[in-house]
Tab-separated table of C-alpha atoms and ligand atoms in Angstrom:
chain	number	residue	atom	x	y	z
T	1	UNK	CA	22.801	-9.665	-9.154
T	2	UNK	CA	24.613	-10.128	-5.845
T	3	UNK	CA	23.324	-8.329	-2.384
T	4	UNK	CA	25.910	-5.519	-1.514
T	5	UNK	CA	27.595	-6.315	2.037
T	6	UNK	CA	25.749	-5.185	5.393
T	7	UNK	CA	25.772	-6.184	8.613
T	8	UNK	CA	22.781	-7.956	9.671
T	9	UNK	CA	20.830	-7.124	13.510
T	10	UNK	CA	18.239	-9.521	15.015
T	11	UNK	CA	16.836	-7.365	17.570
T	12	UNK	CA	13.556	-9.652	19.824
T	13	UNK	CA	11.502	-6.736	20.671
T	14	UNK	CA	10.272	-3.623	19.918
T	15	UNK	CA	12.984	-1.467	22.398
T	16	UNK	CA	16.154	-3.285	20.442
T	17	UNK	CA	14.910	-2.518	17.514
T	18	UNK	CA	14.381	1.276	17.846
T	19	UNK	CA	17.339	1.632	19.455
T	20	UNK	CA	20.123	0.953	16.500
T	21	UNK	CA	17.738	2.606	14.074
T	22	UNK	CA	18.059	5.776	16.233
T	23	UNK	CA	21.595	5.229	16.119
T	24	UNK	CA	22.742	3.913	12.660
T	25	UNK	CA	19.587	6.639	11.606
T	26	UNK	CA	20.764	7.068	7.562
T	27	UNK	CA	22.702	3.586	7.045
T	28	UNK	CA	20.026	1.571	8.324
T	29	UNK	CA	17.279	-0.248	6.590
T	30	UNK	CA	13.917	-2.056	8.081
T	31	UNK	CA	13.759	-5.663	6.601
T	32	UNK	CA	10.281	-7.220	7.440
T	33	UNK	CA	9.335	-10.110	4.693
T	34	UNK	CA	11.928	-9.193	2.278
T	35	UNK	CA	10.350	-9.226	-0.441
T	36	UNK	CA	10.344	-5.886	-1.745
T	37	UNK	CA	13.400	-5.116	-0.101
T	38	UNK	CA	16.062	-7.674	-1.193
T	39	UNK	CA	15.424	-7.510	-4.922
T	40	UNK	CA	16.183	-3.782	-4.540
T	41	UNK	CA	19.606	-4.179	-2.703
T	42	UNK	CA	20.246	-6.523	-5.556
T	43	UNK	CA	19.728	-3.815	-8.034
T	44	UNK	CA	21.526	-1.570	-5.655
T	45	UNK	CA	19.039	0.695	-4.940
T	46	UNK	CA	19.391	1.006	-1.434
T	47	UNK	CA	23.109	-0.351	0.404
T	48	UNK	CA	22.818	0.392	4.130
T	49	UNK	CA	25.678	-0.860	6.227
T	50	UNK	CA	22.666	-2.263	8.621
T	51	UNK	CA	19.583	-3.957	7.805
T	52	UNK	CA	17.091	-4.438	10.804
T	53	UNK	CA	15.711	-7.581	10.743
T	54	UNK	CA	12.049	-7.613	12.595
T	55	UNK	CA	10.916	-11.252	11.745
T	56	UNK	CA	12.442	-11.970	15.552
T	57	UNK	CA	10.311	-9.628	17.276
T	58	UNK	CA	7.065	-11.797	17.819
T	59	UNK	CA	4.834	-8.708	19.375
T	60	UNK	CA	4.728	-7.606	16.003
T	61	UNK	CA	2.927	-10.233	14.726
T	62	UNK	CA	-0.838	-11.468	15.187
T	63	UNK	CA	-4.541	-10.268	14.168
T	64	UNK	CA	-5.794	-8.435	17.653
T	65	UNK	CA	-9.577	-7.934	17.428
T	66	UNK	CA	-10.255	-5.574	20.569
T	67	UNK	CA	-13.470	-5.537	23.214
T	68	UNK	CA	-14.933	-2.116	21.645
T	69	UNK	CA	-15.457	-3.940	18.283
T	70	UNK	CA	-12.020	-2.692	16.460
T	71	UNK	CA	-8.644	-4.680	15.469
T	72	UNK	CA	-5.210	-4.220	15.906
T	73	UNK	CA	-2.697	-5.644	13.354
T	74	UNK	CA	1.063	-6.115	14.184
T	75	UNK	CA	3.194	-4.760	11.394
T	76	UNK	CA	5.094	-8.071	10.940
T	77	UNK	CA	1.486	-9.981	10.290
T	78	UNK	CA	1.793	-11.765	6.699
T	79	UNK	CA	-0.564	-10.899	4.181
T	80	UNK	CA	-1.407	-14.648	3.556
T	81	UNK	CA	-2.314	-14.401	7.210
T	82	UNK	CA	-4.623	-11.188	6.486
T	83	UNK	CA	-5.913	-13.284	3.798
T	84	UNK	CA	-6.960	-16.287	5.462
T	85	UNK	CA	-8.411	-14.595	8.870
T	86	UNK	CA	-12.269	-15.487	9.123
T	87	UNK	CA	-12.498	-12.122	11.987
T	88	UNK	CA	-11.120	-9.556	8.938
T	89	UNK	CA	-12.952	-11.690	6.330
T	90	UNK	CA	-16.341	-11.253	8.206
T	91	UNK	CA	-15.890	-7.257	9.382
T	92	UNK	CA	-13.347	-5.713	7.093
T	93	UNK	CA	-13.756	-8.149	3.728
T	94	UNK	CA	-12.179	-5.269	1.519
T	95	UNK	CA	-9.092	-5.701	3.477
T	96	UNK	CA	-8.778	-9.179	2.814
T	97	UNK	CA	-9.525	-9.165	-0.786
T	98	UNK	CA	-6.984	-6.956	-1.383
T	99	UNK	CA	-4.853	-8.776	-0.097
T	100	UNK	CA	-5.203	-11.789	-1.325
T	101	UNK	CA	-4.360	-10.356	-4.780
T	102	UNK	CA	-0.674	-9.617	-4.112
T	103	UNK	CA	1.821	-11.033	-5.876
T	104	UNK	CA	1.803	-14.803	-5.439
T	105	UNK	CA	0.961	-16.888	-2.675
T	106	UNK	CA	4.787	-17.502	-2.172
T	107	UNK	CA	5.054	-14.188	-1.615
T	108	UNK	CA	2.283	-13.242	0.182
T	109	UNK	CA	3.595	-15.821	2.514
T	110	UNK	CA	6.831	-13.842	3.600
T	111	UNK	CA	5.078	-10.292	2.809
T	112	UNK	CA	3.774	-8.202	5.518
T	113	UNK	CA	0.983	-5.316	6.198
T	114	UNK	CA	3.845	-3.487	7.181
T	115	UNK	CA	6.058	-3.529	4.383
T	116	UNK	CA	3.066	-3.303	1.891
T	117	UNK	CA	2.108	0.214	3.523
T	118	UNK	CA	5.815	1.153	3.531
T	119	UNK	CA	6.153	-0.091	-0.002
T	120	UNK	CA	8.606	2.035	-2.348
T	121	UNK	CA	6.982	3.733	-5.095
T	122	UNK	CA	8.326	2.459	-8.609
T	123	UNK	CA	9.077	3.444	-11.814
T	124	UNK	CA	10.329	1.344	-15.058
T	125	UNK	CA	13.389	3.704	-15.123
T	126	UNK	CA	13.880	3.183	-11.398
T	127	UNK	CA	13.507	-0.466	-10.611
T	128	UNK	CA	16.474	-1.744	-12.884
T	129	UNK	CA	20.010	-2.621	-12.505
T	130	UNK	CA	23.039	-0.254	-11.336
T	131	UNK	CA	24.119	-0.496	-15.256
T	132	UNK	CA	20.666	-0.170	-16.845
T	133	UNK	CA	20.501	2.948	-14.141
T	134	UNK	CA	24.036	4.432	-14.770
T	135	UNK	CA	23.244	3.841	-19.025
T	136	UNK	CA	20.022	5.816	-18.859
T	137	UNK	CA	21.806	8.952	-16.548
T	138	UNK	CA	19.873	8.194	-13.236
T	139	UNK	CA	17.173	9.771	-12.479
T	140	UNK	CA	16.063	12.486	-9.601
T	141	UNK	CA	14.829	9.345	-7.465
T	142	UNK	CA	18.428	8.083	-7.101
T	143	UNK	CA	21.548	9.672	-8.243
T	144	UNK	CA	20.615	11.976	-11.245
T	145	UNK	CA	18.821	15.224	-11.440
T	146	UNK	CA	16.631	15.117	-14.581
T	147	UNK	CA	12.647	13.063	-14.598
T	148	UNK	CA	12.769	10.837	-17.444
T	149	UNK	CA	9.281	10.431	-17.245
T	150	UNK	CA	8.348	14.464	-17.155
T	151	UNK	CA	11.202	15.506	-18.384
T	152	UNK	CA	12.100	19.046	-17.516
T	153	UNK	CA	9.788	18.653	-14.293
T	154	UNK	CA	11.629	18.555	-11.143
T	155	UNK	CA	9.444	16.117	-9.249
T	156	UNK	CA	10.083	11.960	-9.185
T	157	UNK	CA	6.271	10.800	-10.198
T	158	UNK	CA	7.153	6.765	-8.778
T	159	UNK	CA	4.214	5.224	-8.389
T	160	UNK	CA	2.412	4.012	-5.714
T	161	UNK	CA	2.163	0.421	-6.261
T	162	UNK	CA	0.591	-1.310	-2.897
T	163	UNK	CA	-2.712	-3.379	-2.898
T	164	UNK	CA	-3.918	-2.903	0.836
T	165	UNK	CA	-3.384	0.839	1.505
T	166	UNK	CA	-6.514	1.752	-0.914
T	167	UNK	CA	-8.160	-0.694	1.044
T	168	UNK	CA	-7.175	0.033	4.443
T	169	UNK	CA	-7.769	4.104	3.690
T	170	UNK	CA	-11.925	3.157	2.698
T	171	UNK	CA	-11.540	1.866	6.367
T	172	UNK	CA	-10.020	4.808	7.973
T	173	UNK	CA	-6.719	2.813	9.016
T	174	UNK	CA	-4.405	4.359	11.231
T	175	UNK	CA	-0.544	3.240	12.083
T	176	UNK	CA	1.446	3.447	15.125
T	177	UNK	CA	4.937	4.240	14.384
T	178	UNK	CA	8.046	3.868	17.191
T	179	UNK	CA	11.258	5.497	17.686
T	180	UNK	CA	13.669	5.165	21.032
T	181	UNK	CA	11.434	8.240	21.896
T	182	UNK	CA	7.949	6.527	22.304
T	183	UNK	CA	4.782	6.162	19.997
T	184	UNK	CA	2.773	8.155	17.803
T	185	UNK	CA	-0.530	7.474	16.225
T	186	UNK	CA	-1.503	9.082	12.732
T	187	UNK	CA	-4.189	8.205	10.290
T	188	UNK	CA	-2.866	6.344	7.032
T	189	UNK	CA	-4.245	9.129	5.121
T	190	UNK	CA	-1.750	11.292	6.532
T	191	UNK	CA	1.147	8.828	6.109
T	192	UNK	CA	1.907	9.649	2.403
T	193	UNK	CA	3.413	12.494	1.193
T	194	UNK	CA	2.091	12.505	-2.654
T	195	UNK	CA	6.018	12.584	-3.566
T	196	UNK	CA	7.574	10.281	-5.596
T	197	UNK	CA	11.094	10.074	-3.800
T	198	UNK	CA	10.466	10.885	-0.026
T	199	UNK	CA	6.977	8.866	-0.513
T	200	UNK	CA	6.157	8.084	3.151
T	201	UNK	CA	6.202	10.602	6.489
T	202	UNK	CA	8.675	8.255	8.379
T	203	UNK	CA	11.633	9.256	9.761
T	204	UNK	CA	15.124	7.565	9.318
T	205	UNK	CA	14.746	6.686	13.174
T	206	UNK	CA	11.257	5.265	12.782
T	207	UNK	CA	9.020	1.976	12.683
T	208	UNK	CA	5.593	1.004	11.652
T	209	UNK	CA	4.351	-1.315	14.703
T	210	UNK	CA	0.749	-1.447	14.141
T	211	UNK	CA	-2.040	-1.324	12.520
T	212	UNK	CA	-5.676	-0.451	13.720
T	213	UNK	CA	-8.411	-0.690	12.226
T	214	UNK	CA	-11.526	0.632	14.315
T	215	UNK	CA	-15.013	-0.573	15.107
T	216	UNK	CA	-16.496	2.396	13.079
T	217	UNK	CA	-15.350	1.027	9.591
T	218	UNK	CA	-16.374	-2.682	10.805
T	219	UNK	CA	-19.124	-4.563	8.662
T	220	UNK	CA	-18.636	-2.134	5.513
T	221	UNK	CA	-19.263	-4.849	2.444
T	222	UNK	CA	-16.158	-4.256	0.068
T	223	UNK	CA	-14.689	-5.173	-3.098
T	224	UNK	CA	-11.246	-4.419	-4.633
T	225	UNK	CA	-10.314	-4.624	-8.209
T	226	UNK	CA	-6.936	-4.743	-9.632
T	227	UNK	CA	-5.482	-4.159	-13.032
T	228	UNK	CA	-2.539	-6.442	-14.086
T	229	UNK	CA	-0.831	-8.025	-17.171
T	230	UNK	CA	-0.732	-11.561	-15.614
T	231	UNK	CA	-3.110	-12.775	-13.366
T	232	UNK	CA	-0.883	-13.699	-10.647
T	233	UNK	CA	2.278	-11.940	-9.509
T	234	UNK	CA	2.047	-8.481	-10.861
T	235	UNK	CA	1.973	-5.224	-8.833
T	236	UNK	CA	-1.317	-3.394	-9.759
T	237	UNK	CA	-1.284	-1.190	-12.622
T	238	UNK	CA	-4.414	0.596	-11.308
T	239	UNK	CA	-6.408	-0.270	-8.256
T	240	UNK	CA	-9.726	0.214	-6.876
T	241	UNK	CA	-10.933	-0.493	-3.297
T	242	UNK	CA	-14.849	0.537	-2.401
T	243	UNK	CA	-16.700	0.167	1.081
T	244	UNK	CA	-20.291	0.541	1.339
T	245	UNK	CA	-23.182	0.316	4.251
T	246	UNK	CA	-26.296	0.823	3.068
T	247	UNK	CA	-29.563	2.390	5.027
T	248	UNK	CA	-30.815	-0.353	7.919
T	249	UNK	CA	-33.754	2.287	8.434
T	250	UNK	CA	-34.964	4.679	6.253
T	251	UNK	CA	-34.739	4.677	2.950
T	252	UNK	CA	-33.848	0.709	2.403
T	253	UNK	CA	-31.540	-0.152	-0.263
T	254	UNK	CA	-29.907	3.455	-0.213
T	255	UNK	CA	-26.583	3.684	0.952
T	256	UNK	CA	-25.700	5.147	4.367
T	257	UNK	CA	-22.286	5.473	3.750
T	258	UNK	CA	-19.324	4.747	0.675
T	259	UNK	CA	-15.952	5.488	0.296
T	260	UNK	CA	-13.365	4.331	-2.584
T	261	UNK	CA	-9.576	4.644	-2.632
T	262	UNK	CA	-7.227	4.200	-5.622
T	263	UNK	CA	-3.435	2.919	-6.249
T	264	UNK	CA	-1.239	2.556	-8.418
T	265	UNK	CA	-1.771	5.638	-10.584
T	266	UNK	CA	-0.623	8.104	-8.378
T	267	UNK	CA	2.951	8.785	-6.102
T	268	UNK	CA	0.575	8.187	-3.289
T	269	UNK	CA	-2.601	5.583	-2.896
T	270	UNK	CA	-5.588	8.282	-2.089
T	271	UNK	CA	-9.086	8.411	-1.118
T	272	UNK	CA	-11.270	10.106	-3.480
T	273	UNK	CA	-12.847	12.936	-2.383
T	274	UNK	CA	-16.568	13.422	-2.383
T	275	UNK	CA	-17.519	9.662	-3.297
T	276	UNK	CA	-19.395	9.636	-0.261
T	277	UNK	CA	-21.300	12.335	-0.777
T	278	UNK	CA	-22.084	11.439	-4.172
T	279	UNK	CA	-23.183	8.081	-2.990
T	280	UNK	CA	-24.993	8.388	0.174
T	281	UNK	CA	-28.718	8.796	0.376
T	282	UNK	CA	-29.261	7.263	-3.028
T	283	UNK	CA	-29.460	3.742	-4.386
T	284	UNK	CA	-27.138	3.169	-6.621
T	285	UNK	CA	-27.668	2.489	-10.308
T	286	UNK	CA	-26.134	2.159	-13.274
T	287	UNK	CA	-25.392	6.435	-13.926
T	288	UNK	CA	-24.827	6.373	-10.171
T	289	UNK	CA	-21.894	3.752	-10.302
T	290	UNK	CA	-20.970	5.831	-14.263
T	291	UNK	CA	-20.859	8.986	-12.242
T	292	UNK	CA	-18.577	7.484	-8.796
T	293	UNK	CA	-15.898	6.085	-11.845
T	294	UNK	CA	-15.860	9.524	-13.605
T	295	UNK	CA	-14.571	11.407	-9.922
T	296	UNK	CA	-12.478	8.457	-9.314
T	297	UNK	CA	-10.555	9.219	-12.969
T	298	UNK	CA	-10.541	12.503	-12.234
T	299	UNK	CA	-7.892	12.492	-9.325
T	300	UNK	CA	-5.954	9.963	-10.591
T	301	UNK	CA	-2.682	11.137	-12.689
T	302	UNK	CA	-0.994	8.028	-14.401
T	303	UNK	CA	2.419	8.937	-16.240
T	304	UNK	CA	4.580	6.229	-17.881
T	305	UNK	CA	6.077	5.301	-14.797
T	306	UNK	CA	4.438	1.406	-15.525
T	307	UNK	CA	3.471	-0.691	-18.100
T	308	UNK	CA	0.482	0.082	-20.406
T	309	UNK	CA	0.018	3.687	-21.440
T	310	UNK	CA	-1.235	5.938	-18.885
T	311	UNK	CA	-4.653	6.980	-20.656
T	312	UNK	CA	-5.350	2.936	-20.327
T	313	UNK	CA	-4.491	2.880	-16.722
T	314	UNK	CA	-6.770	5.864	-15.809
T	315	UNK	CA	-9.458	4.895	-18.153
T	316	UNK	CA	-9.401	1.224	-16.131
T	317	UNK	CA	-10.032	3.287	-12.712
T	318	UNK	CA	-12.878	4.555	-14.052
T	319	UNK	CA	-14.228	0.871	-15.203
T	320	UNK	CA	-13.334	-0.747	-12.276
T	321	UNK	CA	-14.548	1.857	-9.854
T	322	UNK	CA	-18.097	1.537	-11.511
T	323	UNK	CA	-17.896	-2.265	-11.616
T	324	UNK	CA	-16.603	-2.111	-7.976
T	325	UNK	CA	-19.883	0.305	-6.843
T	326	UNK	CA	-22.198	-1.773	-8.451
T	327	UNK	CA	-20.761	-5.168	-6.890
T	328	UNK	CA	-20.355	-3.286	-3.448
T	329	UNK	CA	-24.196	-2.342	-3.946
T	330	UNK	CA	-25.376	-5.579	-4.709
T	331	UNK	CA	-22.794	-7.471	-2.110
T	332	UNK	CA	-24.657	-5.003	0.234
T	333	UNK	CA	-28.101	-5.944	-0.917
T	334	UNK	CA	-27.552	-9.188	0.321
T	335	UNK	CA	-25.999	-8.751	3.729
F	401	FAD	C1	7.482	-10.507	-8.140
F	401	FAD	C2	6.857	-9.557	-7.145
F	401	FAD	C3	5.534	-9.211	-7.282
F	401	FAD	C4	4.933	-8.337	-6.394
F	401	FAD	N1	3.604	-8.016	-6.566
F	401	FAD	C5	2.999	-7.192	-5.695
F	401	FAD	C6	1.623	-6.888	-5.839
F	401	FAD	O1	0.934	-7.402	-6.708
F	401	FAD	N2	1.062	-6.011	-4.974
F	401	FAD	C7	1.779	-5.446	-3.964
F	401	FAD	O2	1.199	-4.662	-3.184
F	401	FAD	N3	3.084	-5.727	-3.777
F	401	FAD	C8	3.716	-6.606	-4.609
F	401	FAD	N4	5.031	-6.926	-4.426
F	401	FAD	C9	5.806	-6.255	-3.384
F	401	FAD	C10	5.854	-6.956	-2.021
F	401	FAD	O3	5.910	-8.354	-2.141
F	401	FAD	C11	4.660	-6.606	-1.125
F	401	FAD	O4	4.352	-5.241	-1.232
F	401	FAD	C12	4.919	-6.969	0.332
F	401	FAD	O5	3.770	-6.696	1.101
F	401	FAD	C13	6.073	-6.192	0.938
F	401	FAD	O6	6.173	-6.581	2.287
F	401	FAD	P1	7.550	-7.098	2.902
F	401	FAD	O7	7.262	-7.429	4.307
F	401	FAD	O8	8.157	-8.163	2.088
F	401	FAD	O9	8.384	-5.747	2.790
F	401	FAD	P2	9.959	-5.549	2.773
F	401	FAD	O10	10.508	-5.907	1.440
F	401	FAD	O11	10.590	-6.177	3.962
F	401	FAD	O12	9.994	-3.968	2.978
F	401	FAD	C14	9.439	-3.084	2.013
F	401	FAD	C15	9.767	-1.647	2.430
F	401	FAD	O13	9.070	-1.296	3.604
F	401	FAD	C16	9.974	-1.009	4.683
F	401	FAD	N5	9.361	-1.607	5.873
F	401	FAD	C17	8.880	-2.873	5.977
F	401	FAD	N6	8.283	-3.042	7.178
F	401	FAD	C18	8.397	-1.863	7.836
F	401	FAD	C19	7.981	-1.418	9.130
F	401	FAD	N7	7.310	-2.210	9.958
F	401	FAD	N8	8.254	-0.140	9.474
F	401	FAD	C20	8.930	0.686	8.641
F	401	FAD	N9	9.339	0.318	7.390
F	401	FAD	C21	9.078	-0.946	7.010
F	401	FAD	C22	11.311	-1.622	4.268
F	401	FAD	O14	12.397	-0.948	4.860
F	401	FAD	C23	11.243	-1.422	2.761
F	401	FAD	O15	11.545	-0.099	2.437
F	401	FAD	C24	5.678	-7.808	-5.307
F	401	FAD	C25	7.016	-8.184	-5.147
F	401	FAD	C26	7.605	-9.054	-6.039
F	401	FAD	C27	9.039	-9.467	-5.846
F	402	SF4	S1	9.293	9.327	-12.217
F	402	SF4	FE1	11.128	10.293	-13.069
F	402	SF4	S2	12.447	10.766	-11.312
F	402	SF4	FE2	10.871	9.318	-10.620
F	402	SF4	S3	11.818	7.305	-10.802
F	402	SF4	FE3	10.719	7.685	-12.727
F	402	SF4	S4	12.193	8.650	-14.110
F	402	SF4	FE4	13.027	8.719	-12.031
C-alpha cells in the first residue's frame, strides 16, 4: 500500500512548529516516530496535504528529573529511552514496565511518549485497507454512518489501545499541550474524551510538548500486565497498570496508598474508581487482590472491536488486576 502524496515540514523548534499547524489547522498531521502514523496513511486513513515532522525539534526530547523531586518528559522522548532510564526505573518503575512491553524493540526505538498518549483508538473494521473499508460500507469512524460493532448504536466504540497511559494515569501524569497561542497544562485524566472517533481533547491547532510526572507519585512500586496473542509486537488486548505505597508508620505492611488504570478495553484508558479506597488501610490478601479485579471488570466495556471475544478480554482485567495487586503488594514488601 503506497503513502498518499503530502508535503512534508521540518520545523527545529517548538514556535515553527505551532505555527503551520495553526495555519494548515484540518490538513495537517503531527508525525513524531511514525509508527502508528505511516501504516495508517498507507491504509488511507488519514491524507493531510501536510505532515509535521517533530523528530527536528531537539527540546522535545530528553528525561528532565526536576529539583522538587518530579520529572519532565519531552513528547519526542522514545519509549526505548523511557525503558532504559535508571531515574524512571528507580521512582516511577510502572512507567517503565509498561513501556517496555510495546510492540518490538524496533519499534519502541522510533516510538514516542507522545505519540503513544496520542495514539488512535482501533477497531478490526477500522484499521484495514481503503478496499477492505469501502467493501464493508465504512463505518461512523471514517466515511460511513452505521457501527458495525453495535450496530444500530450511533457511537464509534475504537479502542483504546496504548500501553503507558494506564500507567502514567496511576501516576497522576499531566501534559502540556502548545498552539501559536501559548501553553496549557491539563491532567492526562482529562485528556480523553471516552469517544471512539474524536478520542483525545486536542485541537486541530495543537501539540503535546511534555510530559510531567510529579514528585507526589515518585517511589510508588508498580507492575503492569498486558494481554496479547504473541508475546512480542502486539497492541494490548487488555491492560493493567497498579501503583502501590504501603504504610512506613502505622500499621506496617498496610498500604498507604493504590491506584490501578486499565487499557485496551475501553474508547479511553481510565483509572478505576475507588481502588484506592478499597485498598488503603488494609494489607492486602488474596480476597483483597479478588475484590480490586472484580471493580476493575466492572468499568471496563470490551466490544469486538479486537481480537478474542470481549467476555475473555474483560474476564483477563479482572485476572491480571488481582495478579498485578498481589505482585505490587509483595514488590512493596520488599522495598
Ligand atoms: C506492529 C505494531 C505493533 C504495535 N504495538 C503496540 C503496542 O503493543 N502497544 C502500544 O501502545 N502501541 C503499539 N503500536 C503503536 C505505536 O508503535 C506506539 O503506540 C508508539 O508509541 C506511537 O508513537 P509514535 O511516536 O510512533 O507515534 P506516531 O505514529 O508518530 O503518531 C501517533 C499519533 O499521535 C499523534 N501525535 C504523535 N505525537 C504527537 C504530539 N507530540 N502531539 C500531538 N499529536 C501527536 C500523531 O499525529 C498520530 O495521530 C504498534 C505499532 C505497530 C506498527
Ligand atoms: S467501533 Fe464501530 S464505528 Fe467505531 S471503528 Fe469499529 S465499526 Fe467503526
Amino acid at each position: 500500500m503506497s503513502l498518499p502524496q503530502f508535503k512534508l515540514l521540518r520545523p527545529r523548534t517548538v514556535e515553527e512548529a505551532v505555527s503551520p499547524l495553526g495555519d494548515y489547522a484540518g490538513n495537517i498531521l503531527v508525525l513524531a516516530g511514525g509508527t502508528d502514523l505511516i501504516p495508517s496513511m498507507r491504509q488511507k486513513l488519514f491524507e493531510p496535504e501536510y505532515v509535521l515532522d517533530l523528530r527536528g525539534v531537539a527540546a522535545m526530547r530528553g528525561i528532565r528529573p526536576q529539583p522538587d523531586g518530579s520529572v519532565e518528559i519531552g513528547a519526542l522522548t522514545t519509549l526505548r529511552a523511557i525503558e532504559r532510564s535508571d531515574c524512571l526505573r528507580q521512582h516511577y518503575p510502572v512507567l517503565t514496565e509498561a513501556a517496555a512491553t510495546v510492540a518490538s524493540p524496533v519499534l519502541r526505538n522510533m516510538g514516542t511518549i507522545g505519540g503513544n498518549i496520542c495514539l488512535d483508538t482501533r477497531c478490526l473494521w477500522y484499521n484495514q485497507s481503503l478496499t477492505w473499508r469501502k467493501g464493508c460500507g465504512f463505518c461512523i469512524k471514517k466515511d460511513g454512518d452505521l457501527c458495525h460493532v453495535a450496530p444500530g448504536g450511533t457511537k464509534c466504540w475504537a479502542v483504546f489501545s496504548g500501553d503507558t497511559p494506564p500507567a502514567l494515569l496511576c501516576l497522576n501524569a499531566e501534559l502540556e499541550i502548545a498552539s501559536a497561542r501559548g501553553t496549557r497544562r491539563v491532567a492526562l485524566q482529562d485528556f480523553y474524551t471516552g469517544l471512539g472517533e474524536n478520542y483525545r481533547k486536542l485541537q486541530p491547532n495543537e501539540l503535546v510538548t511534555r510530559v510531567f510526572l510529579p514528585a507526589s507519585a515518585a517511589d510508588y512500586r508498580g507492575v503492569y500486565r498486558k494481554l496479547r496473542v504473541r508475546g512480542s509486537i502486539d497492541y494490548p488486548l487488555a491492560g493493567v497498570a497498579v501503583v502501590m505505597k504501603r504504610s512506613s508508620n502505622g500499621k506496617s505492611g498496610h498500604v498507604a496508598d493504590a491506584r490501578i488504570g486499565i487499557t485496551a478495553v475501553n474508547p479511553a484508558p481510565l483509572l478505576v474508581k475507588g481502588a484506592s479506597e478499597l485498598l488503603a488501610g488494609k494489607a492486602v490478601d488474596d480476597a483483597l487482590a479478588e475484590a480490586a479485579g472484580n471493580l476493575a471488570a466492572k468499568i471496563c466495556k470490551p466490544l469486538t472491536t479486537s481480537a478474542l471475544t470481549p467476555e475473555y478480554r474483560r474476564e483477563m482485567i479482572r485476572v491480571f488486576t488481582k495478579r498485578a495487586v498481589l505482585a505490587a503488594a509483595h514488590t512493596a514488601d520488599h522495598n
